[in-house]
Amino acid sequence: MSLDTVTDIATSGIGFTLPILVAASGELVSERAGVLNLSLEAMMLTGAFAGVLGAVTTGSPVLGAATAVLAALIFGALQAIWSIRLRADQIVVGIAANALALGATTYGARLLLADGKGHSVPGFDALRIPLLHDIPVIGPALFGQTALGYLCLAVVAVLAFVFSPRTKMGLVIDAIGEDAVAADRTGLPVRAVRFGCVLLAAFAAGLGGAQLALSEVHSFSDNMTGGIGYLAVVAVIAGRWRALGVIWASVFFGIAQALQFALPALGVDVPFALLVMLPYLIAIVAVSGLVGNSRSPRDLTVAFARTS
């Protein structure tokens, strides 16, 4: 295998990794606070659709990305209201939200992105960093991103630092995720913190959807996320609810996605159906405990109700 081939696989792997990674980084914060967002897929898909629609309408990929984030935040607010204010089952809410987003974006694309508008989209161009881009394999993969891609990496770094278990905010979030009732008795605003964490996850998911649509694909198609949101949720579990673990899990899933296209190009005779299944088979292994046991936040998916 030539160096150019390895570089192409690494570049493609990072391209698939970024949307998963940024969405998983936001989801990590939310799950540590006790809220599981299976609707991450819906937020990313809605963000991708809104980003393309915004970019096509305004002619600006920047405004398209802003539209993507706004649409995802609206979806996140609905998720927070259902899960936190109304105390609905978080898993049921997530499944329903994903079905709603799939139907709404498919219909919206037929209605608003007809006549090829969804396939000719103003997008972000690559910005190669001098010298760093020339590093073999890693250089083109990491330092040839678009402005939105660099923003996604920056968001991942900021979330990992600001919400680290060693910071005050990180300790507050972990306390609420472990025992919301006890945290409430100490005066912590449980509902407000959880609401904010869900919106943070939505913001990150919107960026991930915009990155996929406006940086990687430059178009929108039905169900274009194709389960990436679910992989982001699994990356949090496989990463044992720690930032570094989530980063490695996201990279792993991104490379697995890239192999769907790389292996046939290399002449490796593998059934295409197996390649499509590969990331999800790996995800099942990751959450089955075969790669090591871990404990989720104790109050994850548990609705908070103030006791007298």
Tab-separated table of N, CA and C in Angstrom, residues 137-288:
chain	number	residue	atom	x	y	z
A	137	VAL	N	0.972	11.911	5.844
A	137	VAL	CA	-0.248	11.242	6.311
A	137	VAL	C	-1.097	12.162	7.188
A	138	ILE	N	-0.560	12.554	8.348
A	138	ILE	CA	-1.337	13.335	9.317
A	138	ILE	C	-1.569	14.758	8.815
A	139	GLY	N	-0.592	15.335	8.131
A	139	GLY	CA	-0.704	16.723	7.690
A	139	GLY	C	-1.927	17.003	6.832
A	140	PRO	N	-2.082	16.306	5.700
A	140	PRO	CA	-3.262	16.566	4.866
A	140	PRO	C	-4.576	16.252	5.568
A	141	ALA	N	-4.558	15.273	6.467
A	141	ALA	CA	-5.794	14.871	7.155
A	141	ALA	C	-6.243	15.914	8.168
A	142	LEU	N	-5.293	16.444	8.940
A	142	LEU	CA	-5.650	17.359	10.026
A	142	LEU	C	-5.542	18.827	9.639
A	143	PHE	N	-4.605	19.158	8.774
A	143	PHE	CA	-4.316	20.564	8.505
A	143	PHE	C	-4.699	20.987	7.090
A	144	GLY	N	-5.679	20.254	6.520
A	144	GLY	CA	-6.244	20.647	5.244
A	144	GLY	C	-7.750	20.757	5.332
A	145	GLN	N	-8.225	21.138	6.512
A	145	GLN	CA	-9.658	21.231	6.758
A	145	GLN	C	-10.227	22.558	6.251
A	146	THR	N	-11.528	22.633	6.228
A	146	THR	CA	-12.204	23.897	5.939
A	146	THR	C	-12.258	24.736	7.213
A	147	ALA	N	-12.671	25.999	7.073
A	147	ALA	CA	-12.818	26.857	8.253
A	147	ALA	C	-13.814	26.247	9.235
A	148	LEU	N	-14.880	25.652	8.714
A	148	LEU	CA	-15.868	25.019	9.586
A	148	LEU	C	-15.276	23.792	10.267
A	149	GLY	N	-14.422	23.068	9.564
A	149	GLY	CA	-13.767	21.916	10.168
A	149	GLY	C	-12.865	22.316	11.321
A	150	TYR	N	-12.102	23.399	11.129
A	150	TYR	CA	-11.254	23.899	12.221
A	150	TYR	C	-12.110	24.378	13.397
A	151	LEU	N	-13.261	24.976	13.085
A	151	LEU	CA	-14.164	25.404	14.152
A	151	LEU	C	-14.665	24.198	14.945
A	152	CYS	N	-14.989	23.118	14.251
A	152	CYS	CA	-15.431	21.899	14.940
A	152	CYS	C	-14.342	21.380	15.885
A	153	LEU	N	-13.096	21.369	15.396
A	153	LEU	CA	-11.984	20.921	16.249
A	153	LEU	C	-11.819	21.834	17.458
A	154	ALA	N	-11.987	23.137	17.246
A	154	ALA	CA	-11.877	24.093	18.353
A	154	ALA	C	-12.985	23.875	19.375
A	155	VAL	N	-14.197	23.610	18.905
A	155	VAL	CA	-15.323	23.361	19.808
A	155	VAL	C	-15.061	22.112	20.639
A	156	VAL	N	-14.534	21.072	20.009
A	156	VAL	CA	-14.208	19.843	20.739
A	156	VAL	C	-13.203	20.135	21.849
A	157	ALA	N	-12.164	20.908	21.522
A	157	ALA	CA	-11.138	21.228	22.512
A	157	ALA	C	-11.701	22.073	23.653
A	158	VAL	N	-12.529	23.056	23.333
A	158	VAL	CA	-13.114	23.923	24.364
A	158	VAL	C	-14.038	23.126	25.278
A	159	LEU	N	-14.868	22.271	24.706
A	159	LEU	CA	-15.775	21.469	25.532
A	159	LEU	C	-14.992	20.543	26.466
A	160	ALA	N	-13.933	19.934	25.933
A	160	ALA	CA	-13.126	19.033	26.758
A	160	ALA	C	-12.470	19.777	27.916
A	161	PHE	N	-12.055	21.020	27.674
A	161	PHE	CA	-11.373	21.788	28.715
A	161	PHE	C	-12.354	22.391	29.716
A	162	VAL	N	-13.382	23.080	29.212
A	162	VAL	CA	-14.312	23.802	30.093
A	162	VAL	C	-15.111	22.846	30.964
A	163	PHE	N	-15.497	21.693	30.400
A	163	PHE	CA	-16.346	20.766	31.142
A	163	PHE	C	-15.575	19.544	31.646
A	164	SER	N	-14.279	19.699	31.781
A	164	SER	CA	-13.463	18.644	32.367
A	164	SER	C	-13.932	18.348	33.796
A	165	PRO	N	-13.848	17.095	34.226
A	165	PRO	CA	-14.220	16.771	35.615
A	165	PRO	C	-13.397	17.520	36.653
A	166	ARG	N	-12.328	18.180	36.227
A	166	ARG	CA	-11.485	18.926	37.164
A	166	ARG	C	-11.911	20.383	37.309
A	167	THR	N	-12.842	20.847	36.449
A	167	THR	CA	-13.310	22.222	36.558
A	167	THR	C	-14.583	22.286	37.408
A	168	LYS	N	-14.903	23.484	37.878
A	168	LYS	CA	-16.101	23.650	38.696
A	168	LYS	C	-17.355	23.259	37.924
A	169	MET	N	-17.447	23.711	36.672
A	169	MET	CA	-18.615	23.376	35.863
A	169	MET	C	-18.710	21.880	35.623
A	170	GLY	N	-17.564	21.249	35.381
A	170	GLY	CA	-17.566	19.806	35.183
A	170	GLY	C	-18.006	19.056	36.415
A	171	LEU	N	-17.585	19.514	37.581
A	171	LEU	CA	-17.991	18.881	38.841
A	171	LEU	C	-19.490	19.038	39.081
A	172	VAL	N	-20.020	20.211	38.738
A	172	VAL	CA	-21.464	20.439	38.886
A	172	VAL	C	-22.248	19.483	37.987
A	173	ILE	N	-21.812	19.353	36.738
A	173	ILE	CA	-22.500	18.474	35.798
A	173	ILE	C	-22.433	17.023	36.265
A	174	ASP	N	-21.266	16.592	36.727
A	174	ASP	CA	-21.128	15.214	37.198
A	174	ASP	C	-21.988	14.957	38.435
A	175	ALA	N	-22.070	15.947	39.313
A	175	ALA	CA	-22.893	15.789	40.513
A	175	ALA	C	-24.359	15.613	40.152
A	176	ILE	N	-24.832	16.376	39.183
A	176	ILE	CA	-26.228	16.283	38.753
A	176	ILE	C	-26.482	14.956	38.048
A	177	GLY	N	-25.516	14.501	37.261
A	177	GLY	CA	-25.686	13.230	36.568
A	177	GLY	C	-25.637	12.034	37.478
A	178	GLU	N	-24.945	12.153	38.596
A	178	GLU	CA	-24.846	11.039	39.533
A	178	GLU	C	-26.044	10.959	40.473
A	179	ASP	N	-26.480	12.107	40.996
A	179	ASP	CA	-27.606	12.099	41.933
A	179	ASP	C	-28.273	13.476	41.876
A	180	ALA	N	-29.256	13.591	40.998
A	180	ALA	CA	-29.898	14.883	40.787
A	180	ALA	C	-30.631	15.378	42.021
A	181	VAL	N	-31.248	14.465	42.762
A	181	VAL	CA	-31.998	14.854	43.961
A	181	VAL	C	-31.055	15.442	45.000
A	182	ALA	N	-29.929	14.768	45.246
A	182	ALA	CA	-28.954	15.280	46.208
A	182	ALA	C	-28.365	16.605	45.741
A	183	ALA	N	-28.109	16.720	44.433
A	183	ALA	CA	-27.579	17.971	43.897
A	183	ALA	C	-28.574	19.107	44.087
A	184	ASP	N	-29.855	18.825	43.910
A	184	ASP	CA	-30.894	19.843	44.102
A	184	ASP	C	-30.938	20.305	45.555
A	185	ARG	N	-30.757	19.381	46.471
A	185	ARG	CA	-30.790	19.740	47.899
A	185	ARG	C	-29.629	20.635	48.297
A	186	THR	N	-28.533	20.565	47.533
A	186	THR	CA	-27.407	21.449	47.837
A	186	THR	C	-27.561	22.817	47.179
A	187	GLY	N	-28.636	22.989	46.416
A	187	GLY	CA	-28.898	24.282	45.795
A	187	GLY	C	-28.515	24.376	44.333
A	188	LEU	N	-28.077	23.280	43.727
A	188	LEU	CA	-27.716	23.323	42.317
A	188	LEU	C	-28.979	23.367	41.455
A	189	PRO	N	-29.002	24.208	40.416
A	189	PRO	CA	-30.180	24.309	39.540
A	189	PRO	C	-30.226	23.150	38.544
A	190	VAL	N	-30.751	22.017	38.967
A	190	VAL	CA	-30.675	20.787	38.187
A	190	VAL	C	-31.311	20.945	36.816
A	191	ARG	N	-32.554	21.437	36.785
A	191	ARG	CA	-33.253	21.537	35.505
A	191	ARG	C	-32.559	22.517	34.559
A	192	ALA	N	-32.121	23.645	35.092
A	192	ALA	CA	-31.462	24.652	34.250
A	192	ALA	C	-30.161	24.112	33.661
A	193	VAL	N	-29.379	23.408	34.472
A	193	VAL	CA	-28.118	22.850	33.987
A	193	VAL	C	-28.385	21.784	32.928
A	194	ARG	N	-29.349	20.920	33.191
A	194	ARG	CA	-29.665	19.883	32.200
A	194	ARG	C	-30.185	20.504	30.902
A	195	PHE	N	-31.020	21.510	31.022
A	195	PHE	CA	-31.548	22.187	29.829
A	195	PHE	C	-30.393	22.765	29.021
A	196	GLY	N	-29.471	23.440	29.714
A	196	GLY	CA	-28.326	24.024	29.028
A	196	GLY	C	-27.443	22.980	28.366
A	197	CYS	N	-27.276	21.836	29.013
A	197	CYS	CA	-26.443	20.774	28.447
A	197	CYS	C	-27.074	20.180	27.194
A	198	VAL	N	-28.396	20.043	27.181
A	198	VAL	CA	-29.074	19.543	25.978
A	198	VAL	C	-28.908	20.539	24.835
A	199	LEU	N	-29.038	21.828	25.121
A	199	LEU	CA	-28.839	22.838	24.085
A	199	LEU	C	-27.391	22.829	23.591
A	200	LEU	N	-26.457	22.569	24.478
A	200	LEU	CA	-25.056	22.473	24.078
A	200	LEU	C	-24.856	21.288	23.134
A	201	ALA	N	-25.492	20.161	23.463
A	201	ALA	CA	-25.420	18.993	22.576
A	201	ALA	C	-26.044	19.306	21.219
A	202	ALA	N	-27.151	20.056	21.226
A	202	ALA	CA	-27.805	20.431	19.974
A	202	ALA	C	-26.913	21.353	19.149
A	203	PHE	N	-26.263	22.309	19.801
A	203	PHE	CA	-25.337	23.205	19.117
A	203	PHE	C	-24.233	22.407	18.418
A	204	ALA	N	-23.638	21.459	19.153
A	204	ALA	CA	-22.571	20.648	18.582
A	204	ALA	C	-23.087	19.768	17.447
A	205	ALA	N	-24.293	19.212	17.613
A	205	ALA	CA	-24.880	18.380	16.560
A	205	ALA	C	-25.174	19.205	15.309
A	206	GLY	N	-25.636	20.441	15.494
A	206	GLY	CA	-25.872	21.323	14.355
A	206	GLY	C	-24.592	21.610	13.598
A	207	LEU	N	-23.498	21.837	14.332
A	207	LEU	CA	-22.201	22.030	13.680
A	207	LEU	C	-21.791	20.781	12.911
A	208	GLY	N	-22.027	19.615	13.533
A	208	GLY	CA	-21.689	18.363	12.860
A	208	GLY	C	-22.476	18.183	11.576
A	209	GLY	N	-23.767	18.496	11.610
A	209	GLY	CA	-24.585	18.406	10.400
A	209	GLY	C	-24.129	19.374	9.331
A	210	ALA	N	-23.786	20.594	9.745
A	210	ALA	CA	-23.290	21.592	8.794
A	210	ALA	C	-21.955	21.167	8.194
A	211	GLN	N	-21.074	20.608	9.032
A	211	GLN	CA	-19.778	20.130	8.544
A	211	GLN	C	-19.960	19.047	7.487
A	212	LEU	N	-20.881	18.144	7.731
A	212	LEU	CA	-21.130	17.070	6.766
A	212	LEU	C	-21.672	17.619	5.453
A	213	ALA	N	-22.642	18.530	5.538
A	213	ALA	CA	-23.326	19.004	4.338
A	213	ALA	C	-22.551	20.081	3.587
A	214	LEU	N	-21.906	20.986	4.320
A	214	LEU	CA	-21.299	22.155	3.679
A	214	LEU	C	-19.791	22.045	3.478
A	215	SER	N	-19.142	21.125	4.209
A	215	SER	CA	-17.697	20.956	4.044
A	215	SER	C	-17.340	19.668	3.313
A	216	GLU	N	-18.027	18.580	3.652
A	216	GLU	CA	-17.666	17.283	3.099
A	216	GLU	C	-18.401	16.961	1.798
A	217	VAL	N	-19.725	17.194	1.772
A	217	VAL	CA	-20.548	16.722	0.656
A	217	VAL	C	-20.963	17.849	-0.281
A	218	HIS	N	-21.196	19.040	0.262
A	218	HIS	CA	-21.686	20.205	-0.511
A	218	HIS	C	-23.026	19.896	-1.179
A	219	SER	N	-23.872	19.181	-0.485
A	219	SER	CA	-25.203	18.880	-1.010
A	219	SER	C	-26.044	18.320	0.130
A	220	PHE	N	-27.328	18.113	-0.167
A	220	PHE	CA	-28.204	17.437	0.789
A	220	PHE	C	-28.945	16.329	0.068
A	221	SER	N	-29.042	15.182	0.731
A	221	SER	CA	-29.821	14.064	0.204
A	221	SER	C	-30.620	13.455	1.350
A	222	ASP	N	-31.651	12.724	1.009
A	222	ASP	CA	-32.511	12.124	2.028
A	222	ASP	C	-31.687	11.263	2.978
A	223	ASN	N	-31.920	11.468	4.276
A	223	ASN	CA	-31.252	10.676	5.320
A	223	ASN	C	-29.733	10.666	5.136
A	224	MET	N	-29.167	11.828	4.831
A	224	MET	CA	-27.747	11.876	4.507
A	224	MET	C	-26.853	11.574	5.710
A	225	THR	N	-27.342	11.759	6.927
A	225	THR	CA	-26.518	11.417	8.088
A	225	THR	C	-26.360	9.907	8.221
A	226	GLY	N	-27.367	9.149	7.825
A	226	GLY	CA	-27.251	7.700	7.745
A	226	GLY	C	-26.792	7.018	9.019
A	227	GLY	N	-27.217	7.506	10.177
A	227	GLY	CA	-26.863	6.859	11.434
A	227	GLY	C	-25.655	7.448	12.135
A	228	ILE	N	-25.086	8.540	11.603
A	228	ILE	CA	-23.920	9.157	12.240
A	228	ILE	C	-24.256	9.634	13.654
A	229	GLY	N	-25.486	10.145	13.829
A	229	GLY	CA	-25.891	10.591	15.157
A	229	GLY	C	-25.897	9.455	16.165
A	230	TYR	N	-26.337	8.281	15.735
A	230	TYR	CA	-26.315	7.112	16.619
A	230	TYR	C	-24.870	6.724	16.965
A	231	LEU	N	-23.982	6.796	15.952
A	231	LEU	CA	-22.578	6.490	16.216
A	231	LEU	C	-21.974	7.468	17.216
A	232	ALA	N	-22.408	8.730	17.167
A	232	ALA	CA	-21.914	9.718	18.129
A	232	ALA	C	-22.347	9.357	19.548
A	233	VAL	N	-23.584	8.893	19.690
A	233	VAL	CA	-24.055	8.457	21.009
A	233	VAL	C	-23.249	7.253	21.481
A	234	VAL	N	-23.013	6.299	20.578
A	234	VAL	CA	-22.243	5.109	20.933
A	234	VAL	C	-20.803	5.489	21.279
A	235	ALA	N	-20.246	6.489	20.600
A	235	ALA	CA	-18.879	6.917	20.889
A	235	ALA	C	-18.745	7.396	22.325
A	236	VAL	N	-19.790	8.022	22.853
A	236	VAL	CA	-19.766	8.461	24.257
A	236	VAL	C	-19.716	7.250	25.186
A	237	ILE	N	-20.513	6.228	24.863
A	237	ILE	CA	-20.535	5.023	25.691
A	237	ILE	C	-19.208	4.278	25.572
A	238	ALA	N	-18.740	4.082	24.326
A	238	ALA	CA	-17.480	3.377	24.106
A	238	ALA	C	-16.309	4.131	24.714
A	239	GLY	N	-16.412	5.465	24.766
A	239	GLY	CA	-15.360	6.279	25.356
A	239	GLY	C	-15.430	6.399	26.856
A	240	ARG	N	-16.407	5.651	27.467
A	240	ARG	CA	-16.543	5.590	28.931
A	240	ARG	C	-16.789	6.953	29.558
A	241	TRP	N	-17.507	7.806	28.839
A	241	TRP	CA	-17.925	9.108	29.348
A	241	TRP	C	-16.740	9.990	29.762
A	242	ARG	N	-15.640	9.854	28.999
A	242	ARG	CA	-14.466	10.696	29.194
A	242	ARG	C	-14.035	11.254	27.848
A	243	ALA	N	-13.584	12.499	27.843
A	243	ALA	CA	-13.321	13.209	26.588
A	243	ALA	C	-12.308	12.476	25.715
A	244	LEU	N	-11.193	12.027	26.290
A	244	LEU	CA	-10.163	11.366	25.491
A	244	LEU	C	-10.692	10.066	24.890
A	245	GLY	N	-11.450	9.323	25.676
A	245	GLY	CA	-12.025	8.090	25.164
A	245	GLY	C	-13.003	8.348	24.033
A	246	VAL	N	-13.792	9.408	24.154
A	246	VAL	CA	-14.748	9.762	23.103
A	246	VAL	C	-14.009	10.144	21.820
A	247	ILE	N	-12.896	10.846	21.942
A	247	ILE	CA	-12.112	11.227	20.765
A	247	ILE	C	-11.615	9.981	20.036
A	248	TRP	N	-11.033	9.037	20.774
A	248	TRP	CA	-10.521	7.821	20.146
A	248	TRP	C	-11.643	6.992	19.533
A	249	ALA	N	-12.769	6.899	20.223
A	249	ALA	CA	-13.898	6.140	19.683
A	249	ALA	C	-14.418	6.778	18.404
A	250	SER	N	-14.492	8.105	18.375
A	250	SER	CA	-14.972	8.805	17.183
A	250	SER	C	-14.029	8.591	16.000
A	251	VAL	N	-12.727	8.657	16.258
A	251	VAL	CA	-11.746	8.408	15.200
A	251	VAL	C	-11.898	6.983	14.661
A	252	PHE	N	-12.085	6.045	15.558
A	252	PHE	CA	-12.249	4.644	15.174
A	252	PHE	C	-13.466	4.466	14.279
A	253	PHE	N	-14.589	5.060	14.675
A	253	PHE	CA	-15.804	4.941	13.876
A	253	PHE	C	-15.659	5.674	12.542
A	254	GLY	N	-14.962	6.807	12.551
A	254	GLY	CA	-14.757	7.544	11.319
A	254	GLY	C	-13.937	6.749	10.316
A	255	ILE	N	-12.883	6.091	10.782
A	255	ILE	CA	-12.062	5.262	9.888
A	255	ILE	C	-12.876	4.073	9.375
A	256	ALA	N	-13.701	3.488	10.261
A	256	ALA	CA	-14.553	2.382	9.833
A	256	ALA	C	-15.507	2.827	8.730
A	257	GLN	N	-16.035	4.052	8.836
A	257	GLN	CA	-16.888	4.596	7.781
A	257	GLN	C	-16.099	4.773	6.485
A	258	ALA	N	-14.876	5.291	6.603
A	258	ALA	CA	-14.060	5.546	5.423
A	258	ALA	C	-13.692	4.262	4.691
A	259	LEU	N	-13.534	3.160	5.419
A	259	LEU	CA	-13.166	1.896	4.803
A	259	LEU	C	-14.237	1.376	3.849
A	260	GLN	N	-15.485	1.845	4.024
A	260	GLN	CA	-16.546	1.453	3.085
A	260	GLN	C	-16.160	1.804	1.651
A	261	PHE	N	-15.446	2.909	1.493
A	261	PHE	CA	-15.087	3.391	0.163
A	261	PHE	C	-13.634	3.059	-0.176
A	262	ALA	N	-12.781	2.971	0.850
A	262	ALA	CA	-11.359	2.745	0.597
A	262	ALA	C	-11.073	1.312	0.169
A	263	LEU	N	-11.687	0.339	0.816
A	263	LEU	CA	-11.374	-1.055	0.510
A	263	LEU	C	-11.726	-1.447	-0.928
A	264	PRO	N	-12.935	-1.109	-1.425
A	264	PRO	CA	-13.210	-1.431	-2.838
A	264	PRO	C	-12.236	-0.738	-3.794
A	265	ALA	N	-11.837	0.507	-3.455
A	265	ALA	CA	-10.895	1.228	-4.312
A	265	ALA	C	-9.529	0.555	-4.336
A	266	LEU	N	-9.192	-0.150	-3.245
A	266	LEU	CA	-7.918	-0.860	-3.177
A	266	LEU	C	-7.996	-2.250	-3.790
A	267	GLY	N	-9.178	-2.607	-4.269
A	267	GLY	CA	-9.342	-3.915	-4.886
A	267	GLY	C	-9.593	-5.035	-3.905
A	268	VAL	N	-9.897	-4.698	-2.656
A	268	VAL	CA	-10.196	-5.720	-1.645
A	268	VAL	C	-11.611	-6.224	-1.887
A	269	ASP	N	-11.748	-7.507	-2.090
A	269	ASP	CA	-13.040	-8.096	-2.423
A	269	ASP	C	-13.826	-8.393	-1.152
A	270	VAL	N	-14.573	-7.397	-0.708
A	270	VAL	CA	-15.413	-7.530	0.485
A	270	VAL	C	-16.832	-7.136	0.099
A	271	PRO	N	-17.838	-7.924	0.480
A	271	PRO	CA	-19.225	-7.560	0.142
A	271	PRO	C	-19.560	-6.150	0.635
A	272	PHE	N	-20.192	-5.358	-0.224
A	272	PHE	CA	-20.501	-3.973	0.138
A	272	PHE	C	-21.404	-3.905	1.365
A	273	ALA	N	-22.346	-4.843	1.470
A	273	ALA	CA	-23.254	-4.848	2.621
A	273	ALA	C	-22.473	-4.984	3.924
A	274	LEU	N	-21.415	-5.795	3.896
A	274	LEU	CA	-20.587	-5.960	5.091
A	274	LEU	C	-19.860	-4.669	5.433
A	275	LEU	N	-19.400	-3.943	4.407
A	275	LEU	CA	-18.716	-2.671	4.643
A	275	LEU	C	-19.665	-1.645	5.258
A	276	VAL	N	-20.917	-1.641	4.793
A	276	VAL	CA	-21.904	-0.716	5.349
A	276	VAL	C	-22.184	-1.064	6.803
A	277	MET	N	-22.208	-2.356	7.099
A	277	MET	CA	-22.487	-2.817	8.462
A	277	MET	C	-21.319	-2.602	9.410
A	278	LEU	N	-20.097	-2.488	8.861
A	278	LEU	CA	-18.886	-2.507	9.676
A	278	LEU	C	-18.892	-1.520	10.847
A	279	PRO	N	-19.196	-0.226	10.628
A	279	PRO	CA	-19.177	0.699	11.774
A	279	PRO	C	-20.163	0.300	12.871
A	280	TYR	N	-21.302	-0.242	12.475
A	280	TYR	CA	-22.328	-0.580	13.457
A	280	TYR	C	-22.007	-1.891	14.174
A	281	LEU	N	-21.344	-2.818	13.463
A	281	LEU	CA	-20.870	-4.031	14.124
A	281	LEU	C	-19.818	-3.679	15.175
A	282	ILE	N	-18.925	-2.767	14.804
A	282	ILE	CA	-17.910	-2.314	15.756
A	282	ILE	C	-18.568	-1.605	16.938
A	283	ALA	N	-19.618	-0.834	16.652
A	283	ALA	CA	-20.333	-0.130	17.720
A	283	ALA	C	-20.961	-1.121	18.706
A	284	ILE	N	-21.541	-2.204	18.176
A	284	ILE	CA	-22.154	-3.206	19.051
A	284	ILE	C	-21.102	-3.835	19.956
A	285	VAL	N	-19.938	-4.155	19.375
A	285	VAL	CA	-18.850	-4.723	20.170
A	285	VAL	C	-18.407	-3.721	21.236
A	286	ALA	N	-18.347	-2.439	20.863
A	286	ALA	CA	-17.865	-1.409	21.788
A	286	ALA	C	-18.760	-1.259	23.003
A	287	VAL	N	-20.080	-1.389	22.820
A	287	VAL	CA	-21.004	-1.170	23.942
A	287	VAL	C	-21.392	-2.471	24.636
A	288	SER	N	-20.862	-3.611	24.141
A	288	SER	CA	-21.250	-4.896	24.729
A	288	SER	C	-20.442	-5.259	25.959
